[in-house]
Coordinates of C-alpha atoms in Angstrom, one line a residue:
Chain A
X237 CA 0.0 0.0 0.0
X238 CA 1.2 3.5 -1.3
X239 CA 1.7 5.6 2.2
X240 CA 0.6 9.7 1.9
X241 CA 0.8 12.6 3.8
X242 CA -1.9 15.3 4.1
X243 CA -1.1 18.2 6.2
X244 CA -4.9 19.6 6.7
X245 CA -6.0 23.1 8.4
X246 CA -9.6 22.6 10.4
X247 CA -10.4 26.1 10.2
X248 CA -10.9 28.3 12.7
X249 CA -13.3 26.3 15.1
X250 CA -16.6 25.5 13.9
X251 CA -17.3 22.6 11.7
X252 CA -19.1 24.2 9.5
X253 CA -15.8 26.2 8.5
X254 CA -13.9 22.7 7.9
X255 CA -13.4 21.9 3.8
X256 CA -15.3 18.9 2.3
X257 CA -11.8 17.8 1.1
X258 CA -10.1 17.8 4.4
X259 CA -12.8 15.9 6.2
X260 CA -12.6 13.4 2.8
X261 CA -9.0 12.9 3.5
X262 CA -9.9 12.5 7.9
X263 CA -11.9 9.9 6.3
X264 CA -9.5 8.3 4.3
X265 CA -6.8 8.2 7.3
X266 CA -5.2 5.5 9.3
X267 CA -3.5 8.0 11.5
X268 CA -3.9 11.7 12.5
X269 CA -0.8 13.7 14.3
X270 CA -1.0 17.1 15.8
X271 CA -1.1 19.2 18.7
X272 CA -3.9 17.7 21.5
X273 CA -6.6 20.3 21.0
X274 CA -6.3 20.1 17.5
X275 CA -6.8 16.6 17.3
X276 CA -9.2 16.7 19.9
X277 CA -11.9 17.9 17.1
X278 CA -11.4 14.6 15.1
X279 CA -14.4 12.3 15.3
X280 CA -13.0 8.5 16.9
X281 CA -13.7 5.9 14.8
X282 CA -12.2 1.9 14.1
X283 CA -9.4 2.0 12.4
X284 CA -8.6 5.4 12.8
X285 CA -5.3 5.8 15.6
X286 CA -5.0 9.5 17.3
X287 CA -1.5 11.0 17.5
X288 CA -1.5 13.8 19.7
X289 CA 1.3 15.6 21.2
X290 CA 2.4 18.9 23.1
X291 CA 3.2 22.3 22.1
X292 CA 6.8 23.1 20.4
X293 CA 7.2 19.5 19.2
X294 CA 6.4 20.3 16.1
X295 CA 9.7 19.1 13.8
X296 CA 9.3 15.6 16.2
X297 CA 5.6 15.5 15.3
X298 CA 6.7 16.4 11.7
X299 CA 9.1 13.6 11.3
X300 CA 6.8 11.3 13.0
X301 CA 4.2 11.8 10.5
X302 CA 6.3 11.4 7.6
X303 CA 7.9 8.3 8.8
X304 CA 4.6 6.8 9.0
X305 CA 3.7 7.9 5.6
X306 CA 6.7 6.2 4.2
X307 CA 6.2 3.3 6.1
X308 CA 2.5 3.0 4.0
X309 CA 0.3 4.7 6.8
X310 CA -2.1 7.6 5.3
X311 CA -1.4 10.1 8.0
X312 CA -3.1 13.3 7.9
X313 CA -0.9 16.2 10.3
X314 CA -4.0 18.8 11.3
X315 CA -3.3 22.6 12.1
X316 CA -6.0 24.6 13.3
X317 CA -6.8 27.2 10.9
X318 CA -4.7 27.1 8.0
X319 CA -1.5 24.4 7.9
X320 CA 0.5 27.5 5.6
X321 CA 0.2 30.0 8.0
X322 CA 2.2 29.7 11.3
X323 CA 1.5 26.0 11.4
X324 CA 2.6 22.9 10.9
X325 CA 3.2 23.0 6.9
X326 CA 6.4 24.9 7.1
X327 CA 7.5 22.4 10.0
X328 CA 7.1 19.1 7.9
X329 CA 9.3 20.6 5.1
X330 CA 11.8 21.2 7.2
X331 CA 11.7 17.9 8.6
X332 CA 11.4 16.5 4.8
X333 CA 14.8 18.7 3.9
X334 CA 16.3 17.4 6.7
X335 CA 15.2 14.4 6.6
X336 CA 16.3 11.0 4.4
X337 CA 16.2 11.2 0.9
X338 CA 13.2 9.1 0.1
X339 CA 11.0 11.7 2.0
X340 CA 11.3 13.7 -0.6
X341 CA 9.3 11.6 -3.1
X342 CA 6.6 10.6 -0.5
X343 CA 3.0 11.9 -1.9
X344 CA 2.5 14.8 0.4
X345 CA -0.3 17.4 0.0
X346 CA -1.6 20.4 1.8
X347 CA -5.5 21.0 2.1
X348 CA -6.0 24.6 2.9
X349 CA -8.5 26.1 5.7
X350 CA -9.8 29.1 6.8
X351 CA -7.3 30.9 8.8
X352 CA -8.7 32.5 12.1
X353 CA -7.1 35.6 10.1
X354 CA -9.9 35.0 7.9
X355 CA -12.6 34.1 10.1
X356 CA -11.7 36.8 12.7
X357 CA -11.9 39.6 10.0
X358 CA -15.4 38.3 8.3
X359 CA -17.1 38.8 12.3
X360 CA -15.6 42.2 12.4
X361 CA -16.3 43.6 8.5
X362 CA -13.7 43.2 5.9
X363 CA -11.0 45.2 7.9
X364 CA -8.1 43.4 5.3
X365 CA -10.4 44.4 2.2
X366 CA -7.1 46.7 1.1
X367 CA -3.2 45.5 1.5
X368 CA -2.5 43.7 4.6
X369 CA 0.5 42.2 6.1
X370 CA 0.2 39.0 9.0
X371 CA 2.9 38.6 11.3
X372 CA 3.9 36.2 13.9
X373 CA 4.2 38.5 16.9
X374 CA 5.7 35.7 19.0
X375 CA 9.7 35.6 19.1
X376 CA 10.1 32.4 20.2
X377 CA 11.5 32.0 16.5
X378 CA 12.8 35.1 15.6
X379 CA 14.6 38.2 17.6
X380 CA 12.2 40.7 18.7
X381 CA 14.3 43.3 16.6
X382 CA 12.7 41.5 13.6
X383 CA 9.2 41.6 15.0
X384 CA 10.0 45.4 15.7
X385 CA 11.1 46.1 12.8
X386 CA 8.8 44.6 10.7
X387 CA 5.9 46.5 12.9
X388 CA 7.3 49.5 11.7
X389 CA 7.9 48.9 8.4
X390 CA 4.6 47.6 8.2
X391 CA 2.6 51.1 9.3
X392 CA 5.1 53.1 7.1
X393 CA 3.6 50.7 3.9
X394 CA 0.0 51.3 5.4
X395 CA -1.1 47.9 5.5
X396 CA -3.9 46.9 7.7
X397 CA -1.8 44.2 10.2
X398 CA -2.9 40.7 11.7
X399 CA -1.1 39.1 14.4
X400 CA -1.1 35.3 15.6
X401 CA 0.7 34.6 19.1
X402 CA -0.1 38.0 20.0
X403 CA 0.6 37.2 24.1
X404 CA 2.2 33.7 25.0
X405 CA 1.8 32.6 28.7
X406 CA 5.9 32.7 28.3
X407 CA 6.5 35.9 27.0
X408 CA 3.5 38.0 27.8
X409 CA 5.3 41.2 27.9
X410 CA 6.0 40.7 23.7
X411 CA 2.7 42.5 22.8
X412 CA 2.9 45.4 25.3
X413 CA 6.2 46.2 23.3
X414 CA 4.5 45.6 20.5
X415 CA 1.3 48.1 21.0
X416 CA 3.7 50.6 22.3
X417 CA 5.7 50.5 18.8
X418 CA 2.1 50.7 16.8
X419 CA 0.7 53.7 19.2
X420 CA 3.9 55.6 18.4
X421 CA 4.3 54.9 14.5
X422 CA 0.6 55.4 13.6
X423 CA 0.5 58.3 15.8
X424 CA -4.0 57.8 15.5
X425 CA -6.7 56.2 16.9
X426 CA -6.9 53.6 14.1
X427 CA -9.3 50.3 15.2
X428 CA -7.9 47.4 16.8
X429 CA -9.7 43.9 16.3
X430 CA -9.4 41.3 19.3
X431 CA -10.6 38.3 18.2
X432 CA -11.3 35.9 20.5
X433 CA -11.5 31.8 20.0
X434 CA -13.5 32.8 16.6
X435 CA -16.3 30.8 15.2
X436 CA -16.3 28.6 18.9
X437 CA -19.1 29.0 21.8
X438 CA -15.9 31.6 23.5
X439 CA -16.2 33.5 20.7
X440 CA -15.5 37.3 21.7
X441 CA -14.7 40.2 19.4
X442 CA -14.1 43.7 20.7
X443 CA -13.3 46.4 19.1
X444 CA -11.5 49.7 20.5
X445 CA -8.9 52.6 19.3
X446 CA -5.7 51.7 19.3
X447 CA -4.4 54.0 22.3
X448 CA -7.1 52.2 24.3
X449 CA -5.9 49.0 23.4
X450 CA -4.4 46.7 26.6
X451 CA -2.2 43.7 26.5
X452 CA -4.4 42.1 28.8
X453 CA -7.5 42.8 26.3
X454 CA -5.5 39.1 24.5
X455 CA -4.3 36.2 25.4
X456 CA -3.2 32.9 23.2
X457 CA -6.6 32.1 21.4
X458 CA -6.9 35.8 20.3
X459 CA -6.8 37.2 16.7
X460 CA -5.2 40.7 16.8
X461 CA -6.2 42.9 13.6
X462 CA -5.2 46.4 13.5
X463 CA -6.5 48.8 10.7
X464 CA -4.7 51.0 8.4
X465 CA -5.2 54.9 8.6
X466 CA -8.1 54.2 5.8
X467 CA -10.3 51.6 7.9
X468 CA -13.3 52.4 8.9
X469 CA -16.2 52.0 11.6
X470 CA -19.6 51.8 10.8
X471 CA -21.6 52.4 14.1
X472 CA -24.7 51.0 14.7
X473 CA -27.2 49.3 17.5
X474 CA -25.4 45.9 17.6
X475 CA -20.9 45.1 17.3
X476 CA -19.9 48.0 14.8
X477 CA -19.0 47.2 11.7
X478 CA -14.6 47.7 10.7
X479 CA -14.0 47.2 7.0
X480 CA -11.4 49.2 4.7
X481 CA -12.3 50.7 1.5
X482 CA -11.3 49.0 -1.6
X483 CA -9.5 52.3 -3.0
X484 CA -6.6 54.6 -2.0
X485 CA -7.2 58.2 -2.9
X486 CA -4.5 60.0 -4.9
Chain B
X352 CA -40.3 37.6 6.6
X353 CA -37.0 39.4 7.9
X354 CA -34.0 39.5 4.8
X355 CA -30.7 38.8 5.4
X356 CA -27.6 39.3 3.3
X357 CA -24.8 36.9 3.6
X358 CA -20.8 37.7 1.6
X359 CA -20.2 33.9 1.0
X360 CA -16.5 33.2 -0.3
X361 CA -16.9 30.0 -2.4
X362 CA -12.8 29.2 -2.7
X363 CA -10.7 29.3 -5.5
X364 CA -13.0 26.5 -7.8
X365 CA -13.1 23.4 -6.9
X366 CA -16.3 22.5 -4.9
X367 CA -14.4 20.3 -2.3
X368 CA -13.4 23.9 -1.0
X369 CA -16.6 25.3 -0.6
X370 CA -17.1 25.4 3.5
X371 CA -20.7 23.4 4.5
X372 CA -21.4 27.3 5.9
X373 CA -21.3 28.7 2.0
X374 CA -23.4 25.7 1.1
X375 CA -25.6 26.2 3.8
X376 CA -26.3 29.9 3.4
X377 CA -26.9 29.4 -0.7
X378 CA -29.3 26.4 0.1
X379 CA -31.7 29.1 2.2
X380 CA -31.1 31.6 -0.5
X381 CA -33.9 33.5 -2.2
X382 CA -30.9 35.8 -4.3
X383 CA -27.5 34.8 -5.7
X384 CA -25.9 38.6 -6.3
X385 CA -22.5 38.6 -8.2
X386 CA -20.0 38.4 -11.1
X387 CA -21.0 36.8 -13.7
X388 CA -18.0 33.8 -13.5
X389 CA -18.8 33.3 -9.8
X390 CA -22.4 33.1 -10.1
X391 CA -22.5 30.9 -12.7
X392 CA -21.0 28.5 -9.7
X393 CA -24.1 28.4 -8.0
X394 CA -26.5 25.6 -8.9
X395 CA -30.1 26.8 -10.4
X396 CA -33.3 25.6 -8.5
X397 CA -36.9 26.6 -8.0
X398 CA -37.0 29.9 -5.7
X399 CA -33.1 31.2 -6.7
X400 CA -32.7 33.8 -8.7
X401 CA -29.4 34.5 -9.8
X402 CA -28.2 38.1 -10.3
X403 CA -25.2 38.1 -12.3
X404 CA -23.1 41.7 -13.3
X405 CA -20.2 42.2 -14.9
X406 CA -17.0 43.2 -13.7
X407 CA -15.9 46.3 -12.5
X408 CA -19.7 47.5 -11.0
X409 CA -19.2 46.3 -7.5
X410 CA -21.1 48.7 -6.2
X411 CA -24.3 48.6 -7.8
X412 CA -24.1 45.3 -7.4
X413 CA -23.8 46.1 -3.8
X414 CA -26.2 48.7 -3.5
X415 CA -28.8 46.1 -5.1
X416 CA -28.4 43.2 -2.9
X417 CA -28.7 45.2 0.4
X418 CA -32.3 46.9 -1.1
X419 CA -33.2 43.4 -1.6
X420 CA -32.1 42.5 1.7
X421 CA -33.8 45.5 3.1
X422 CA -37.2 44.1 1.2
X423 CA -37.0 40.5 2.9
X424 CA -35.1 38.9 0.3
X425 CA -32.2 36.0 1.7
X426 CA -30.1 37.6 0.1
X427 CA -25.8 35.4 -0.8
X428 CA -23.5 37.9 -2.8
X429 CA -20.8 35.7 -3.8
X430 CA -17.0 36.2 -4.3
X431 CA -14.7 33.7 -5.4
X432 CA -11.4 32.9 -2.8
X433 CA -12.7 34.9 0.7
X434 CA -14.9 37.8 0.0
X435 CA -12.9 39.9 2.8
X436 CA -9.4 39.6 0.6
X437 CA -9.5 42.0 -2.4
X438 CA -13.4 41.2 -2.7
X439 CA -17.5 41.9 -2.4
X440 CA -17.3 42.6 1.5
X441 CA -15.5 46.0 1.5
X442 CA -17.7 47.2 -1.9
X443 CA -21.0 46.1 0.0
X444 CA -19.8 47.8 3.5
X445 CA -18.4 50.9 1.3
X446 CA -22.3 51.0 -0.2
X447 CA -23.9 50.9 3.5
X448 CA -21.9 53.5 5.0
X449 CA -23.2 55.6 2.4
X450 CA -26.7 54.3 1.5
X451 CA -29.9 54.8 3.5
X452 CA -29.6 54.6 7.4
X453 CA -31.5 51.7 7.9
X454 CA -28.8 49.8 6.1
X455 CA -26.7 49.8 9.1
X456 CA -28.8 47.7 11.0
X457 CA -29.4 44.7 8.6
X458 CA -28.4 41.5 9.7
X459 CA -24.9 40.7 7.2
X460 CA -22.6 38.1 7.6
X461 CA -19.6 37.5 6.2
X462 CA -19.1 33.7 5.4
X463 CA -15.4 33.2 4.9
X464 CA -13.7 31.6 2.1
X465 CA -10.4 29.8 0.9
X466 CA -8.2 32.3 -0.5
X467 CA -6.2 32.1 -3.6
X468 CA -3.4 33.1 -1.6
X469 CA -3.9 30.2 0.9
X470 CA -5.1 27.6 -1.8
X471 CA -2.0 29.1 -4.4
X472 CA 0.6 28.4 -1.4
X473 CA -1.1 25.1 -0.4
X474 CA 0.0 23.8 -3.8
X475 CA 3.4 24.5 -3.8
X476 CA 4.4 24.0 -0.3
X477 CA 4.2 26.4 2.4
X478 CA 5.6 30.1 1.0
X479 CA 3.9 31.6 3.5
X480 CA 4.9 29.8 5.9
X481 CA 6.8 33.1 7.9
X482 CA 5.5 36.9 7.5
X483 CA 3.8 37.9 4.8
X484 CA 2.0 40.5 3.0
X485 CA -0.7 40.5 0.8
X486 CA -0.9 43.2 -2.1
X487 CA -3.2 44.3 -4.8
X488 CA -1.0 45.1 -8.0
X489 CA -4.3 46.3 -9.8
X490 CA -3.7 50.3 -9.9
X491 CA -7.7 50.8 -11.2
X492 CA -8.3 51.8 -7.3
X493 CA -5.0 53.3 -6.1
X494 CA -1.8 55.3 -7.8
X495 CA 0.9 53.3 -8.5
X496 CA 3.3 55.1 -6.3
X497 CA 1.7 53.1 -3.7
X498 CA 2.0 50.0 -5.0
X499 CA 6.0 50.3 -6.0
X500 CA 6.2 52.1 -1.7
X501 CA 4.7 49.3 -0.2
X502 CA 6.7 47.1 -2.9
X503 CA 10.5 48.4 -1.6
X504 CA 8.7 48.7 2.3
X505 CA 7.7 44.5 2.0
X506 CA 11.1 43.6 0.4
X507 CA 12.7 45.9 3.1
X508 CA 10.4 44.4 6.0
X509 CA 11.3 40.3 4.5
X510 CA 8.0 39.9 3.9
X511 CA 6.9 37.0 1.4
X512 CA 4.6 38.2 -0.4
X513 CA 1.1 37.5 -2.5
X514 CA 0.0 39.6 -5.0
X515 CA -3.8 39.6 -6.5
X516 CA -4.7 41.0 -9.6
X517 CA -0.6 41.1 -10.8
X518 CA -1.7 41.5 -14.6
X519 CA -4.9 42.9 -16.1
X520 CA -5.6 43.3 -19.7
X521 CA -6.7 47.2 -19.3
X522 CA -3.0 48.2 -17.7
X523 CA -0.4 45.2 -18.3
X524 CA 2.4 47.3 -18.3
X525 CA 2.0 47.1 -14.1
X526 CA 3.2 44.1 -13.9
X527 CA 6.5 44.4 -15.7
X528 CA 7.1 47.5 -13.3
X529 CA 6.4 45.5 -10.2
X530 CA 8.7 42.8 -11.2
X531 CA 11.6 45.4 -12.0
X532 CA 11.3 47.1 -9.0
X533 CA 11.4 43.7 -6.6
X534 CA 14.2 43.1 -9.1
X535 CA 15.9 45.9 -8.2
X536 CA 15.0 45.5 -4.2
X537 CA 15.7 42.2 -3.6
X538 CA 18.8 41.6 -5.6
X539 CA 18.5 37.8 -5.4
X540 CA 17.3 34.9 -6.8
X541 CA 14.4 34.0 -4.3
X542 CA 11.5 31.8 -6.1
X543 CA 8.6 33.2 -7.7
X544 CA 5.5 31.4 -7.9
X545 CA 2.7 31.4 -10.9
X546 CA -0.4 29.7 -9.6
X547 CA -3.1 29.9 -12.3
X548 CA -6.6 28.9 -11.7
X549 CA -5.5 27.0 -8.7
X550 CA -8.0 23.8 -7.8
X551 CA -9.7 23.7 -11.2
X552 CA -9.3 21.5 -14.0
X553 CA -6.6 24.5 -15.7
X554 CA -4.4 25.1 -12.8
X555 CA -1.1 25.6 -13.4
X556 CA 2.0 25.9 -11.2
X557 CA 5.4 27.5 -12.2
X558 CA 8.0 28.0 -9.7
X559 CA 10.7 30.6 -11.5
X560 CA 13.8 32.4 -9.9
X561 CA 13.0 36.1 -9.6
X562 CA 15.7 37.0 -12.4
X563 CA 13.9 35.0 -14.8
X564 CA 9.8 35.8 -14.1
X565 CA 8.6 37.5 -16.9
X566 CA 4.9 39.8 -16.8
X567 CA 3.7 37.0 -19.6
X568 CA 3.9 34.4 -17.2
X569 CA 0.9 35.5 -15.0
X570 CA -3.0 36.2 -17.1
X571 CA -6.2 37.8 -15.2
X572 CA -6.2 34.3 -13.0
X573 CA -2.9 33.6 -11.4
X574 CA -2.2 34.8 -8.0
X575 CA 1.2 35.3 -7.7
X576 CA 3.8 34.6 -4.7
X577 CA 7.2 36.0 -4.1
X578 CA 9.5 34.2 -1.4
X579 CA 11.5 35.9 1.0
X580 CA 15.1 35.7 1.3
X581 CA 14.5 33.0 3.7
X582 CA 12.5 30.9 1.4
X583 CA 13.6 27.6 0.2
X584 CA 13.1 25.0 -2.7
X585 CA 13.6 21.6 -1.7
X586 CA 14.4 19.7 -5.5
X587 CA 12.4 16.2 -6.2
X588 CA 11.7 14.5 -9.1
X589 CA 8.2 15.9 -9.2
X590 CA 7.2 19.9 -8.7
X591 CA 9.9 21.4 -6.4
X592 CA 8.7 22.3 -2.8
X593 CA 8.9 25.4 -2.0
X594 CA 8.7 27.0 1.5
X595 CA 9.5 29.7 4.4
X596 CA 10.9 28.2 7.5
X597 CA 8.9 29.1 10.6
X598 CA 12.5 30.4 12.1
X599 CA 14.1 33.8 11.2
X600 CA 18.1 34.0 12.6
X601 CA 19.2 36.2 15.4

């Protein structure tokens, strides 16, 4: 039997978010690898065995899978959201360059899902309707010079921003730093987006100017989206509505 | 009967894309409001009528489906990839900010999609795997001194970077320019990637160096992706791989 590799992204939360072709290849599986809460959301069934693991054990997790794979398993590695964006797609090809030679030629596809990006800016509006930039706020993977950097770089192009890891248990003092950089290179009161556990029962979005904004208003299940100076509010009875315009004037 | 209006993304083609939450909300439909390529996705039955407009008339097309929303109508305006990315959500928010105030207070959802960006870098690995920035090339809706800042600011920043609309018939001379400049930024041979009509029966993936990408190698449906300077190929016999590393250096 021909051994294959899907790494899968289960959207943001709710089922009704997850692709007909990654719960096709769930069905097709003999194995399923990922972090526990992620694989958590996959239905039991005979024949089907559960792989779950920590946090940061994702290149073991990666090689794991793929070893399987080769060894003729159909193995199916789930990210929540989407497996391109900060999740565990980049992580199995490191372990495949890394890794023996034969990896290489193992059948190995990546099913797309809605990112909580995604989800998080269809509950507020369509606040990354213009340019956008996503960055990993967390530096356990980079130096926060980078992170800084980029933040800045980032308001001088304009771009409405969204930020994954914005506050780790171990590091919580990375998005103070980082809403102190935003509040003194926008210089406005520009909307910020805290997106909370999207598309689940937790769900919480909130929505407040940017030098209101508090670290604590975060934590590791929130969605940070911060506007560009052309985003807008539409106020109204219920959650206002953030969306930026499709144009930039002259 | 109360109306509602619902901004469905329904992917980048195939149908195994198209979240059970699209499928849901077009099933309850009375309307199907959109461009004419999109809409002809939908399936006709008894009770739909499908609205479909040609390009470049997004407003109208807005400003139609909220009145019939605001009669009672179920009202789906459909987008391909996410309707939040480059797409119908910002046009129909941009048409209730300045329509009638009752407007406002409509119930409209925004039903995510799978992006072209997400479903492009799916197929060829995980390019987006690290920061990124996503960026409309099309100039119809802002001056191209924009597009060439926040071209040098993503290249500076070591963004990858997705870029919608990269060539349309009306202006293909943008294109060319945007490659010369990220010629002229990045000064290296990091991969480019031409995804056209990704998931349907004409995709087509081409992974070039940047030296060698040429404006006739993306049409009015590729989505283009530019690696960063930390993005890398891994050679097979098949399709290279090609991917950002979740890890920047200190």
């Amino acid at each position: 039997m021909r051994g294959w590799l899907a790494i899968a992204g289960l959207g943001p939360g709710s089922e009704a978010l997850v692709t007909p072709e990654v719960t096709a290849a769930l069905a097709e599986a003999t194995d399923v690898v990922g972090y526990i809460p992620y694989v958590a959301r996959v239905a039991r069934r005979e024949g089907l065995t559960l792989h779950a693991s920590d946090n940061r054990v994702e290149l073991d997790r990666a090689a794991h899978a793929l070893a399987m794979a080769a060894a003729g398993r159909r193995v199916v590695v789930v990210s929540s959201g989407d497996p391109g964006v900060f999740a565990m797609a980049s992580a199995v090809f490191e372990a495949v360059e890394a890794g023996p030679e034969p990896w290489r030629d193992l059948d190995i596809r990546v099913l797309p899902g809605i990112s909580a990006m995604l989800a998080a800016a269809a509950r507020a509006g369509a606040p990354l309707g213009h340019d956008f930039c996503a960055i990993n706020l967390s530096d356990n993977l980079k130096p926060w010079a980078l992170v800084e950097k980029r933040l800045r770089l980032a308001v001088e192009a304009d771009f409405a921003m969204a930020f994954y890891n914005p506050r780790s248990k171990a590091r919580p003092e990375g998005f103070a730093r980082a809403l102190g950089v935003l509040r003194d290179a926008c210089g406005d009161d520009r909307p910020v987006i805290f997106a909370r556990a999207v598309t689940t029962p937790e769900e919480a979005i909130r929505v407040v100017p940017l030098p209101e904004a508090r670290p604590e208003m975060a934590d590791m299940r929130t969605l940070v989206i911060v506007g560009s100076s052309l985003t807008r509010i539409i106020a109204r009875d219920g959650a206002p509505i953030v969306y930026t315009p499709r144009s930039a004037p002259e």
